[in-house]
Amino acid sequence: MSIDKNMNTPGSGDVYSLAEAEDAALLAKDTQSLSQGQLVRRRFVAHKGAMISLGVLVFITLFAYTSVGFAGVPGWWGKSYLDAATTVDGGRPTLSLIPQWLGGSGIAWGDHPFGQENTGKDYFALVMRGTQKSIIIGVVVGIVATAIGAIIGAVAGYFRGWVDSILMRLTDLFIVIPLLVLAAVLGQMAGNLGGSIITLAVVLGLVTWTGLARLVRGEVLSLREREFVSAAQAMGAGSGRIIFKHLLPNTIGVIVVNATFAIASAILLESSLSFLGFGVQPPESSLGLLISQYQNAFTNRPWLFWWPGMIILAIALSVNFIGDGLRDAFDPRQSRKHKRGLFGLTKAKG
Protein backbone atom coordinates (compact mmCIF):
# COMPACT_ATOMS: atom_id res chain seq x y z
CA MET A 1 0.00 0.00 0.00
CA SER A 2 1.52 3.26 -1.10
CA ILE A 3 1.27 6.58 0.68
CA ASP A 4 0.23 9.57 -1.28
CA LYS A 5 2.92 12.22 -0.91
CA ASN A 6 0.34 14.93 -1.64
CA MET A 7 -1.65 14.16 1.55
CA ASN A 8 -1.56 16.77 4.30
CA THR A 9 0.50 14.70 6.71
CA PRO A 10 2.68 16.64 9.13
CA GLY A 11 6.28 16.69 8.13
CA SER A 12 9.35 16.87 10.28
CA GLY A 13 9.21 20.64 10.29
CA ASP A 14 5.63 20.61 11.53
CA VAL A 15 6.55 18.15 14.28
CA TYR A 16 9.32 20.40 15.49
CA SER A 17 7.01 23.42 15.36
CA LEU A 18 4.40 21.60 17.43
CA ALA A 19 7.03 20.53 19.99
CA GLU A 20 8.36 24.05 20.25
CA ALA A 21 4.83 25.38 20.80
CA GLU A 22 4.20 22.85 23.57
CA ASP A 23 7.54 23.70 25.19
CA ALA A 24 6.68 27.40 25.08
CA ALA A 25 3.29 26.73 26.66
CA LEU A 26 4.86 24.67 29.43
CA LEU A 27 7.49 27.34 30.01
CA ALA A 28 4.82 30.03 30.25
CA LYS A 29 2.89 27.86 32.71
CA ASP A 30 6.00 27.33 34.82
CA THR A 31 6.70 31.05 34.96
CA GLN A 32 3.17 31.60 36.25
CA SER A 33 3.54 29.11 39.09
CA LEU A 34 3.47 30.70 42.51
CA SER A 35 5.62 30.07 45.54
CA GLN A 36 4.15 29.20 48.91
CA GLY A 37 4.65 32.75 50.11
CA GLN A 38 2.85 34.17 47.09
CA LEU A 39 -0.06 31.78 47.58
CA VAL A 40 -0.34 32.78 51.24
CA ARG A 41 -0.23 36.46 50.31
CA ARG A 42 -2.92 36.06 47.65
CA ARG A 43 -5.24 34.18 50.01
CA PHE A 44 -4.69 36.79 52.72
CA VAL A 45 -5.42 39.67 50.33
CA ALA A 46 -8.59 37.86 49.19
CA HIS A 47 -9.85 37.75 52.81
CA LYS A 48 -12.10 40.83 52.92
CA GLY A 49 -12.48 40.92 56.69
CA ALA A 50 -8.73 40.77 57.23
CA MET A 51 -8.03 43.51 54.69
CA ILE A 52 -10.66 45.85 56.15
CA SER A 53 -9.32 45.18 59.65
CA LEU A 54 -5.76 45.80 58.48
CA GLY A 55 -6.85 49.15 57.07
CA VAL A 56 -8.60 50.07 60.34
CA LEU A 57 -5.56 49.07 62.41
CA VAL A 58 -3.15 51.01 60.19
CA PHE A 59 -5.43 54.06 60.31
CA ILE A 60 -5.67 53.98 64.13
CA THR A 61 -1.91 53.52 64.48
CA LEU A 62 -0.99 56.33 62.07
CA PHE A 63 -3.64 58.61 63.54
CA ALA A 64 -2.36 58.05 67.10
CA TYR A 65 1.33 58.53 66.32
CA THR A 66 1.03 61.46 63.93
CA SER A 67 -1.51 63.45 65.92
CA VAL A 68 0.30 64.05 69.23
CA GLY A 69 3.78 63.06 68.06
CA PHE A 70 6.14 60.45 69.45
CA ALA A 71 9.74 60.26 70.73
CA GLY A 72 10.27 64.01 70.53
CA VAL A 73 8.79 64.34 67.04
CA PRO A 74 5.87 66.83 67.19
CA GLY A 75 2.50 65.94 65.74
CA TRP A 76 -0.13 67.92 63.90
CA TRP A 77 -2.33 68.28 67.01
CA GLY A 78 -1.21 71.33 68.94
CA LYS A 79 -2.43 70.40 72.42
CA SER A 80 -0.52 68.28 74.93
CA TYR A 81 -1.95 65.53 77.12
CA LEU A 82 -0.11 67.06 80.10
CA ASP A 83 -1.39 70.65 79.89
CA ALA A 84 -4.38 71.57 82.04
CA ALA A 85 -6.74 74.33 80.92
CA THR A 86 -10.09 75.92 81.63
CA THR A 87 -13.00 73.56 81.06
CA VAL A 88 -15.29 74.80 78.29
CA ASP A 89 -18.99 73.83 78.11
CA GLY A 90 -18.59 71.25 80.85
CA GLY A 91 -15.87 69.47 78.88
CA ARG A 92 -18.26 68.25 76.19
CA PRO A 93 -16.80 66.98 72.90
CA THR A 94 -16.76 69.48 70.07
CA LEU A 95 -16.66 66.77 67.41
CA SER A 96 -19.80 66.71 65.25
CA LEU A 97 -20.40 64.17 62.48
CA ILE A 98 -24.10 64.74 61.71
CA PRO A 99 -24.80 67.08 58.76
CA GLN A 100 -27.20 69.96 59.25
CA TRP A 101 -29.64 68.60 56.67
CA LEU A 102 -30.09 65.60 58.98
CA GLY A 103 -30.81 67.82 61.97
CA GLY A 104 -27.28 67.86 63.36
CA SER A 105 -24.76 70.60 63.99
CA GLY A 106 -22.83 69.92 60.81
CA ILE A 107 -19.42 68.37 60.25
CA ALA A 108 -17.07 70.02 62.74
CA TRP A 109 -13.86 69.06 64.59
CA GLY A 110 -13.57 71.85 67.16
CA ASP A 111 -10.96 72.65 69.80
CA HIS A 112 -11.59 69.55 71.91
CA PRO A 113 -13.08 66.84 69.65
CA PHE A 114 -13.11 64.21 72.42
CA GLY A 115 -13.94 66.71 75.18
CA GLN A 116 -11.97 67.64 78.30
CA GLU A 117 -11.34 65.76 81.53
CA ASN A 118 -11.62 67.05 85.12
CA THR A 119 -8.63 69.40 85.03
CA GLY A 120 -9.32 70.66 81.52
CA LYS A 121 -6.76 68.49 79.73
CA ASP A 122 -7.57 67.77 76.12
CA TYR A 123 -9.06 64.29 76.08
CA PHE A 124 -8.19 63.69 72.43
CA ALA A 125 -4.49 64.06 73.24
CA LEU A 126 -4.88 61.78 76.27
CA VAL A 127 -6.64 59.07 74.24
CA MET A 128 -4.09 59.25 71.43
CA ARG A 129 -1.24 58.99 73.94
CA GLY A 130 -2.95 56.03 75.58
CA THR A 131 -3.44 54.39 72.19
CA GLN A 132 0.28 54.73 71.50
CA LYS A 133 1.19 53.03 74.76
CA SER A 134 -1.35 50.25 74.34
CA ILE A 135 -0.09 49.48 70.82
CA ILE A 136 3.53 49.43 72.04
CA ILE A 137 2.60 47.03 74.84
CA GLY A 138 0.70 44.77 72.45
CA VAL A 139 3.55 44.57 69.93
CA VAL A 140 6.29 44.01 72.54
CA VAL A 141 4.25 41.37 74.37
CA GLY A 142 3.52 39.64 71.06
CA ILE A 143 7.22 39.52 70.15
CA VAL A 144 8.39 38.34 73.57
CA ALA A 145 5.65 35.75 74.04
CA THR A 146 6.08 34.43 70.48
CA ALA A 147 9.84 34.08 70.82
CA ILE A 148 9.65 32.28 74.18
CA GLY A 149 6.75 30.05 73.21
CA ALA A 150 8.24 29.05 69.84
CA ILE A 151 11.65 28.20 71.29
CA ILE A 152 10.32 26.25 74.28
CA GLY A 153 7.80 24.36 72.15
CA ALA A 154 10.38 23.51 69.48
CA VAL A 155 13.00 22.34 72.00
CA ALA A 156 10.45 20.23 73.90
CA GLY A 157 9.08 18.64 70.73
CA TYR A 158 12.48 17.88 69.21
CA PHE A 159 14.32 16.43 72.20
CA ARG A 160 11.31 14.81 73.90
CA GLY A 161 12.13 12.64 76.95
CA TRP A 162 13.12 14.41 80.14
CA VAL A 163 13.60 17.75 78.36
CA ASP A 164 10.01 17.63 77.14
CA SER A 165 8.76 16.63 80.60
CA ILE A 166 10.52 19.50 82.38
CA LEU A 167 9.47 22.17 79.87
CA MET A 168 5.86 21.00 79.71
CA ARG A 169 5.55 20.83 83.49
CA LEU A 170 6.88 24.39 83.60
CA THR A 171 4.26 25.33 81.02
CA ASP A 172 1.54 23.63 83.08
CA LEU A 173 2.67 25.61 86.13
CA PHE A 174 2.13 28.91 84.30
CA ILE A 175 -1.22 27.69 82.97
CA VAL A 176 -2.51 26.65 86.42
CA ILE A 177 -1.86 30.09 87.96
CA PRO A 178 -4.58 32.56 86.89
CA LEU A 179 -3.07 34.80 84.24
CA LEU A 180 -4.54 38.04 85.53
CA VAL A 181 -3.27 37.39 89.07
CA LEU A 182 0.22 36.45 87.91
CA ALA A 183 0.41 39.43 85.56
CA ALA A 184 -0.82 41.77 88.31
CA VAL A 185 1.85 40.58 90.76
CA LEU A 186 4.67 40.84 88.24
CA GLY A 187 3.36 44.15 86.93
CA GLN A 188 3.30 45.58 90.45
CA MET A 189 6.86 44.36 91.03
CA ALA A 190 7.99 46.02 87.79
CA GLY A 191 6.26 49.24 88.81
CA ASN A 192 7.90 49.25 92.25
CA LEU A 193 11.29 48.88 90.60
CA GLY A 194 10.63 51.98 88.54
CA GLY A 195 10.26 50.07 85.29
CA SER A 196 9.14 51.72 82.08
CA ILE A 197 6.27 50.69 79.87
CA ILE A 198 8.67 48.42 77.95
CA THR A 199 9.48 46.65 81.22
CA LEU A 200 5.77 46.09 81.84
CA ALA A 201 5.37 44.72 78.31
CA VAL A 202 8.30 42.31 78.74
CA VAL A 203 6.84 41.12 82.05
CA LEU A 204 3.49 40.45 80.40
CA GLY A 205 5.26 38.60 77.60
CA LEU A 206 6.93 36.33 80.17
CA VAL A 207 3.54 34.99 81.30
CA THR A 208 1.60 34.73 78.01
CA TRP A 209 3.70 32.26 75.97
CA THR A 210 2.17 28.99 77.15
CA GLY A 211 -0.46 28.49 74.46
CA LEU A 212 1.98 28.94 71.60
CA ALA A 213 4.51 26.61 73.25
CA ARG A 214 2.00 23.76 73.27
CA LEU A 215 0.99 24.36 69.65
CA VAL A 216 4.58 24.52 68.38
CA ARG A 217 5.49 21.39 70.37
CA GLY A 218 2.68 19.46 68.69
CA GLU A 219 3.80 20.61 65.25
CA VAL A 220 7.45 19.76 65.90
CA LEU A 221 6.57 16.29 67.24
CA SER A 222 5.12 15.44 63.83
CA LEU A 223 7.76 17.26 61.78
CA ARG A 224 10.74 15.60 63.48
CA GLU A 225 9.71 12.26 61.95
CA ARG A 226 9.89 13.60 58.40
CA GLU A 227 12.58 12.62 55.92
CA PHE A 228 14.20 16.06 55.73
CA VAL A 229 15.02 15.92 59.44
CA SER A 230 16.59 12.48 59.07
CA ALA A 231 18.56 13.76 56.08
CA ALA A 232 19.83 16.75 58.05
CA GLN A 233 20.88 14.49 60.92
CA ALA A 234 22.66 12.14 58.50
CA MET A 235 24.59 15.09 57.07
CA GLY A 236 25.83 15.97 60.55
CA ALA A 237 23.63 19.01 61.26
CA GLY A 238 23.47 19.94 64.94
CA SER A 239 20.29 20.11 66.99
CA GLY A 240 20.27 23.90 66.99
CA ARG A 241 20.52 24.10 63.21
CA ILE A 242 17.77 21.52 62.75
CA ILE A 243 15.45 23.35 65.14
CA PHE A 244 16.01 26.88 63.82
CA LYS A 245 16.69 26.15 60.14
CA HIS A 246 14.34 23.27 59.45
CA LEU A 247 11.64 22.82 62.10
CA LEU A 248 10.66 26.36 63.13
CA PRO A 249 10.37 27.64 59.53
CA ASN A 250 7.89 24.83 58.86
CA THR A 251 5.72 25.99 61.78
CA ILE A 252 5.70 29.63 60.67
CA GLY A 253 1.97 29.52 59.95
CA VAL A 254 1.09 28.54 63.52
CA ILE A 255 3.56 31.06 64.93
CA VAL A 256 2.39 34.04 62.86
CA VAL A 257 -1.30 33.41 63.49
CA ASN A 258 -0.85 33.03 67.23
CA ALA A 259 1.41 36.09 67.36
CA THR A 260 -1.48 38.22 66.12
CA PHE A 261 -3.83 36.75 68.70
CA ALA A 262 -1.18 37.36 71.37
CA ILE A 263 -1.11 41.06 70.46
CA ALA A 264 -4.87 41.37 70.87
CA SER A 265 -4.80 39.45 74.16
CA ALA A 266 -1.94 41.61 75.43
CA ILE A 267 -3.84 44.85 74.77
CA LEU A 268 -6.87 43.50 76.64
CA LEU A 269 -4.66 42.19 79.48
CA GLU A 270 -2.90 45.54 79.83
CA SER A 271 -6.26 47.30 79.85
CA SER A 272 -7.46 45.00 82.64
CA LEU A 273 -4.29 45.54 84.69
CA SER A 274 -4.43 49.32 84.26
CA PHE A 275 -8.11 49.28 85.19
CA LEU A 276 -7.18 47.45 88.42
CA GLY A 277 -4.27 49.82 89.10
CA PHE A 278 -1.43 47.36 88.38
CA GLY A 279 -0.51 48.47 84.87
CA VAL A 280 0.51 51.83 83.43
CA GLN A 281 0.75 54.54 86.09
CA PRO A 282 0.20 58.31 85.79
CA PRO A 283 1.45 60.67 84.43
CA GLU A 284 1.68 58.18 81.56
CA SER A 285 -1.52 57.13 79.90
CA SER A 286 -3.04 53.99 78.43
CA LEU A 287 -6.52 53.13 77.27
CA GLY A 288 -7.18 50.88 80.25
CA LEU A 289 -5.92 53.54 82.66
CA LEU A 290 -8.26 56.14 81.14
CA ILE A 291 -11.25 53.83 81.59
CA SER A 292 -10.20 53.20 85.20
CA GLN A 293 -9.74 56.89 86.01
CA TYR A 294 -13.05 58.02 84.55
CA GLN A 295 -15.31 55.06 85.24
CA ASN A 296 -17.29 57.14 87.73
CA ALA A 297 -18.02 59.71 85.02
CA PHE A 298 -20.00 57.18 83.00
CA THR A 299 -23.38 58.59 84.04
CA ASN A 300 -22.77 62.34 83.64
CA ARG A 301 -19.86 62.45 81.14
CA PRO A 302 -19.97 59.15 79.26
CA TRP A 303 -17.59 60.30 76.51
CA LEU A 304 -14.68 59.97 78.96
CA PHE A 305 -15.48 56.25 79.12
CA TRP A 306 -16.61 55.54 75.58
CA TRP A 307 -13.69 56.94 73.56
CA PRO A 308 -10.93 54.70 75.02
CA GLY A 309 -13.37 51.78 75.22
CA MET A 310 -14.28 52.01 71.53
CA ILE A 311 -10.62 52.22 70.48
CA ILE A 312 -9.75 49.15 72.57
CA LEU A 313 -12.63 47.29 70.95
CA ALA A 314 -11.60 48.42 67.44
CA ILE A 315 -7.96 47.38 67.92
CA ALA A 316 -8.81 44.01 69.47
CA LEU A 317 -11.37 43.14 66.77
CA SER A 318 -9.05 44.27 63.97
CA VAL A 319 -6.14 42.17 65.21
CA ASN A 320 -8.39 39.15 65.68
CA PHE A 321 -9.79 39.45 62.14
CA ILE A 322 -6.24 39.77 60.80
CA GLY A 323 -5.37 36.59 62.70
CA ASP A 324 -8.35 34.83 61.13
CA GLY A 325 -7.19 35.93 57.69
CA LEU A 326 -3.66 34.68 58.32
CA ARG A 327 -4.98 31.35 59.60
CA ASP A 328 -7.09 30.88 56.48
CA ALA A 329 -4.17 31.96 54.29
CA PHE A 330 -1.72 29.48 55.77
CA ASP A 331 -4.30 26.68 55.98
CA PRO A 332 -7.09 27.24 53.42
CA ARG A 333 -8.83 24.06 54.58
CA GLN A 334 -9.98 26.05 57.60
CA SER A 335 -12.33 28.19 55.50
CA ARG A 336 -13.03 26.22 52.30
CA LYS A 337 -14.44 22.98 53.64
CA HIS A 338 -17.46 24.58 55.23
CA LYS A 339 -19.36 27.81 54.89
CA ARG A 340 -20.87 29.46 57.89
CA GLY A 341 -24.64 29.54 57.63
CA LEU A 342 -27.36 31.39 59.47
CA PHE A 343 -27.09 31.46 63.30
CA GLY A 344 -23.62 29.87 63.13
CA LEU A 345 -24.78 26.59 61.54
CA THR A 346 -22.26 25.03 59.16
CA LYS A 347 -23.09 23.53 55.81
CA ALA A 348 -20.88 21.73 53.35
CA LYS A 349 -19.61 23.79 50.46
CA GLY A 350 -20.50 22.46 47.09
mmCIF file of N, CA, C and O in Angstrom, residues 152-154 156-158 164 168 211-224 251 254:
data_model
loop_
_atom_site.group_PDB
_atom_site.id
_atom_site.type_symbol
_atom_site.label_atom_id
_atom_site.label_comp_id
_atom_site.label_asym_id
_atom_site.label_seq_id
_atom_site.Cartn_x
_atom_site.Cartn_y
_atom_site.Cartn_z
ATOM 1 N N ILE A 152 10.597 27.309 73.302
ATOM 2 C CA ILE A 152 10.315 26.254 74.281
ATOM 3 C C ILE A 152 9.545 25.108 73.626
ATOM 4 O O ILE A 152 9.848 23.927 73.847
ATOM 5 N N GLY A 153 8.558 25.412 72.819
ATOM 6 C CA GLY A 153 7.801 24.364 72.150
ATOM 7 C C GLY A 153 8.649 23.547 71.197
ATOM 8 O O GLY A 153 8.530 22.318 71.125
ATOM 9 N N ALA A 154 9.526 24.221 70.431
ATOM 10 C CA ALA A 154 10.380 23.510 69.478
ATOM 11 C C ALA A 154 11.399 22.625 70.188
ATOM 12 O O ALA A 154 11.626 21.473 69.785
ATOM 13 N N ALA A 156 11.163 21.336 73.250
ATOM 14 C CA ALA A 156 10.453 20.230 73.896
ATOM 15 C C ALA A 156 10.034 19.177 72.878
ATOM 16 O O ALA A 156 10.168 17.964 73.115
ATOM 17 N N GLY A 157 9.532 19.591 71.727
ATOM 18 C CA GLY A 157 9.085 18.640 70.726
ATOM 19 C C GLY A 157 10.213 17.904 70.046
ATOM 20 O O GLY A 157 10.060 16.737 69.658
ATOM 21 N N TYR A 158 11.358 18.536 69.901
ATOM 22 C CA TYR A 158 12.482 17.883 69.209
ATOM 23 C C TYR A 158 13.210 16.886 70.101
ATOM 24 O O TYR A 158 13.493 15.766 69.688
ATOM 25 N N ASP A 164 11.421 17.348 77.395
ATOM 26 C CA ASP A 164 10.008 17.629 77.138
ATOM 27 C C ASP A 164 9.216 17.650 78.435
ATOM 28 O O ASP A 164 8.359 18.518 78.643
ATOM 29 N N MET A 168 7.329 21.038 79.689
ATOM 30 C CA MET A 168 5.865 21.002 79.706
ATOM 31 C C MET A 168 5.305 21.129 81.117
ATOM 32 O O MET A 168 4.225 21.674 81.309
ATOM 33 N N GLY A 211 0.371 29.061 75.522
ATOM 34 C CA GLY A 211 -0.464 28.490 74.463
ATOM 35 C C GLY A 211 0.330 28.197 73.202
ATOM 36 O O GLY A 211 0.193 27.121 72.589
ATOM 37 N N LEU A 212 1.182 29.142 72.794
ATOM 38 C CA LEU A 212 1.984 28.940 71.597
ATOM 39 C C LEU A 212 2.980 27.810 71.794
ATOM 40 O O LEU A 212 3.253 27.047 70.858
ATOM 41 N N ALA A 213 3.543 27.685 72.994
ATOM 42 C CA ALA A 213 4.510 26.611 73.248
ATOM 43 C C ALA A 213 3.880 25.240 73.021
ATOM 44 O O ALA A 213 4.494 24.351 72.417
ATOM 45 N N ARG A 214 2.668 25.046 73.467
ATOM 46 C CA ARG A 214 1.999 23.764 73.268
ATOM 47 C C ARG A 214 1.709 23.507 71.790
ATOM 48 O O ARG A 214 1.858 22.382 71.306
ATOM 49 N N LEU A 215 1.284 24.534 71.070
ATOM 50 C CA LEU A 215 0.987 24.356 69.645
ATOM 51 C C LEU A 215 2.248 24.032 68.845
ATOM 52 O O LEU A 215 2.241 23.137 67.990
ATOM 53 N N VAL A 216 3.332 24.769 69.104
ATOM 54 C CA VAL A 216 4.582 24.516 68.384
ATOM 55 C C VAL A 216 5.131 23.141 68.734
ATOM 56 O O VAL A 216 5.647 22.429 67.854
ATOM 57 N N ARG A 217 5.024 22.737 69.973
ATOM 58 C CA ARG A 217 5.487 21.392 70.371
ATOM 59 C C ARG A 217 4.755 20.321 69.574
ATOM 60 O O ARG A 217 5.364 19.369 69.078
ATOM 61 N N GLY A 218 3.443 20.447 69.447
ATOM 62 C CA GLY A 218 2.678 19.464 68.689
ATOM 63 C C GLY A 218 3.093 19.419 67.227
ATOM 64 O O GLY A 218 3.185 18.330 66.629
ATOM 65 N N GLU A 219 3.358 20.587 66.630
ATOM 66 C CA GLU A 219 3.804 20.615 65.247
ATOM 67 C C GLU A 219 5.174 19.972 65.086
ATOM 68 O O GLU A 219 5.416 19.206 64.146
ATOM 69 N N VAL A 220 6.090 20.286 65.998
ATOM 70 C CA VAL A 220 7.454 19.762 65.903
ATOM 71 C C VAL A 220 7.477 18.254 66.130
ATOM 72 O O VAL A 220 8.275 17.537 65.507
ATOM 73 N N LEU A 221 6.627 17.741 67.012
ATOM 74 C CA LEU A 221 6.573 16.293 67.244
ATOM 75 C C LEU A 221 6.258 15.531 65.960
ATOM 76 O O LEU A 221 6.767 14.422 65.742
ATOM 77 N N SER A 222 5.427 16.102 65.101
ATOM 78 C CA SER A 222 5.119 15.444 63.829
ATOM 79 C C SER A 222 6.179 15.729 62.769
ATOM 80 O O SER A 222 6.511 14.856 61.964
ATOM 81 N N LEU A 223 6.763 16.919 62.786
ATOM 82 C CA LEU A 223 7.760 17.261 61.776
ATOM 83 C C LEU A 223 9.082 16.530 61.979
ATOM 84 O O LEU A 223 9.773 16.239 61.001
ATOM 85 N N ARG A 224 9.438 16.234 63.217
ATOM 86 C CA ARG A 224 10.735 15.605 63.475
ATOM 87 C C ARG A 224 10.818 14.194 62.909
ATOM 88 O O ARG A 224 11.922 13.630 62.812
ATOM 89 N N THR A 251 6.852 25.687 60.893
ATOM 90 C CA THR A 251 5.724 25.993 61.782
ATOM 91 C C THR A 251 5.389 27.484 61.746
ATOM 92 O O THR A 251 4.701 27.981 62.634
ATOM 93 N N VAL A 254 1.601 28.568 62.149
ATOM 94 C CA VAL A 254 1.087 28.543 63.522
ATOM 95 C C VAL A 254 1.643 29.708 64.326
ATOM 96 O O VAL A 254 0.919 30.370 65.089
#
